[in-house]
Amino acid sequence: MQNYIRSIGFSMYKKKNEVKELLDKIQRENIASARISVTTEKERLWEIRKNLSESVGLCIYGYLENLGVFVREGYLPYIKNTSISSVSKCSIEKHIDDSVFSGMLDDNRLGMSLIFRLSNPLDYDTGKKISSVNLFGFCSDGKVLLPIKKTLVEIESSKQRSQDRTLLIEAAKRGDENAIDTLTTDEALLYSTLNDRIQTEDVYSIVDTLFMPYGMENDIYSIVGNILDIKEEENILTNERLLILKIECSDIELSIAIKKEDLQGEPMVGRRFKGNIWLHGKINQE
């Protein structure tokens, strides 16, 4: 966790006792603004959200004991005012060993399920349908890559291939054997083409964008995406400079927070971002 709160401007807090002192201070100074929610099991949950800049903040959460004592269980960074990333089917599950929730997004544009840490668990109502998800992530080490030069014809052709693939995946999930065969053939052809090109070309000149699981944690991903927008902000507690990057990755838009000094290269709209991110999501319900 300490590795990722540096992305919202707390790079000097590296030890657990240092982080505890920070959380104690934020909790003590903002206890009056705590939000309390009562579950169906009559458990009283609470959270405190401390805004640190225009876009980012830190959420502290826990439960209330019978005497009204606030027991802290954990903390999460968050990004505000993010745009909708997906309207695909999404399910939410609670972790077995704590009160943290994770979401699973089944978006056909990726061809795989995305698992993310739920950023607004107190808003989650099991009786309402999830209409959309706003995805965002946190990165402690990123790089800026140059874009792949494409003609307008190549850009339109790429968009059409992406749309066709999404339709094929939807059909394959319904049991369409022709769609399954077509996807299998396309994957074999793509593997053969990449295997030939990788002998003489750099992988990032071949792969435009990428969304791939990274490491043992199921909500950590390695991504390469196109930079759509850049905002520079400052953590009001530490005065560290932050960058909020809006990224398009495999046709999915999400926001990434990173400490300015942790990003190698000069970010510009049209260039690409590469890094390992801790993926979070805010759900919207009907």
mmCIF file of C-alpha atoms in Angstrom, residues 6-7 139-145 227 229-231 241-245 247 256-268 271-276:
data_model
loop_
_atom_site.group_PDB
_atom_site.id
_atom_site.type_symbol
_atom_site.label_atom_id
_atom_site.label_comp_id
_atom_site.label_asym_id
_atom_site.label_seq_id
_atom_site.Cartn_x
_atom_site.Cartn_y
_atom_site.Cartn_z
ATOM 1 C CA ARG A 6 3.287 7.976 -3.082
ATOM 2 C CA SER A 7 1.301 8.421 -6.316
ATOM 3 C CA CYS A 139 1.299 4.194 -10.445
ATOM 4 C CA SER A 140 4.634 4.545 -8.642
ATOM 5 C CA ASP A 141 6.878 4.192 -11.708
ATOM 6 C CA GLY A 142 5.868 5.130 -15.252
ATOM 7 C CA LYS A 143 7.394 5.993 -18.604
ATOM 8 C CA VAL A 144 6.362 8.079 -21.587
ATOM 9 C CA LEU A 145 6.596 6.379 -24.978
ATOM 10 C CA ILE A 227 -2.403 9.971 -23.335
ATOM 11 C CA ASP A 229 -5.291 14.635 -21.215
ATOM 12 C CA ILE A 230 -2.831 15.817 -18.551
ATOM 13 C CA LYS A 231 -3.429 17.741 -15.321
ATOM 14 C CA ARG A 241 3.537 17.688 -7.514
ATOM 15 C CA LEU A 242 1.209 15.106 -9.061
ATOM 16 C CA LEU A 243 0.110 14.268 -12.577
ATOM 17 C CA ILE A 244 -3.391 13.048 -13.426
ATOM 18 C CA LEU A 245 -3.261 11.395 -16.837
ATOM 19 C CA ILE A 247 -5.414 7.282 -20.736
ATOM 20 C CA ILE A 256 -3.936 7.471 -13.683
ATOM 21 C CA ALA A 257 -2.373 9.320 -10.734
ATOM 22 C CA ILE A 258 1.415 9.425 -10.476
ATOM 23 C CA LYS A 259 3.936 11.593 -8.670
ATOM 24 C CA LYS A 260 5.496 13.909 -11.249
ATOM 25 C CA GLU A 261 9.047 12.802 -10.436
ATOM 26 C CA ASP A 262 8.064 9.123 -10.866
ATOM 27 C CA LEU A 263 7.215 9.584 -14.544
ATOM 28 C CA GLN A 264 10.164 9.263 -16.904
ATOM 29 C CA GLY A 265 9.887 11.408 -20.025
ATOM 30 C CA GLU A 266 7.808 14.418 -21.014
ATOM 31 C CA PRO A 267 4.085 13.636 -21.102
ATOM 32 C CA MET A 268 2.176 15.128 -24.007
ATOM 33 C CA ARG A 271 2.182 10.183 -26.659
ATOM 34 C CA ARG A 272 1.802 6.925 -24.733
ATOM 35 C CA PHE A 273 2.041 5.988 -21.067
ATOM 36 C CA LYS A 274 3.593 2.740 -19.828
ATOM 37 C CA GLY A 275 3.467 1.531 -16.234
ATOM 38 C CA ASN A 276 2.180 -0.928 -13.657
#
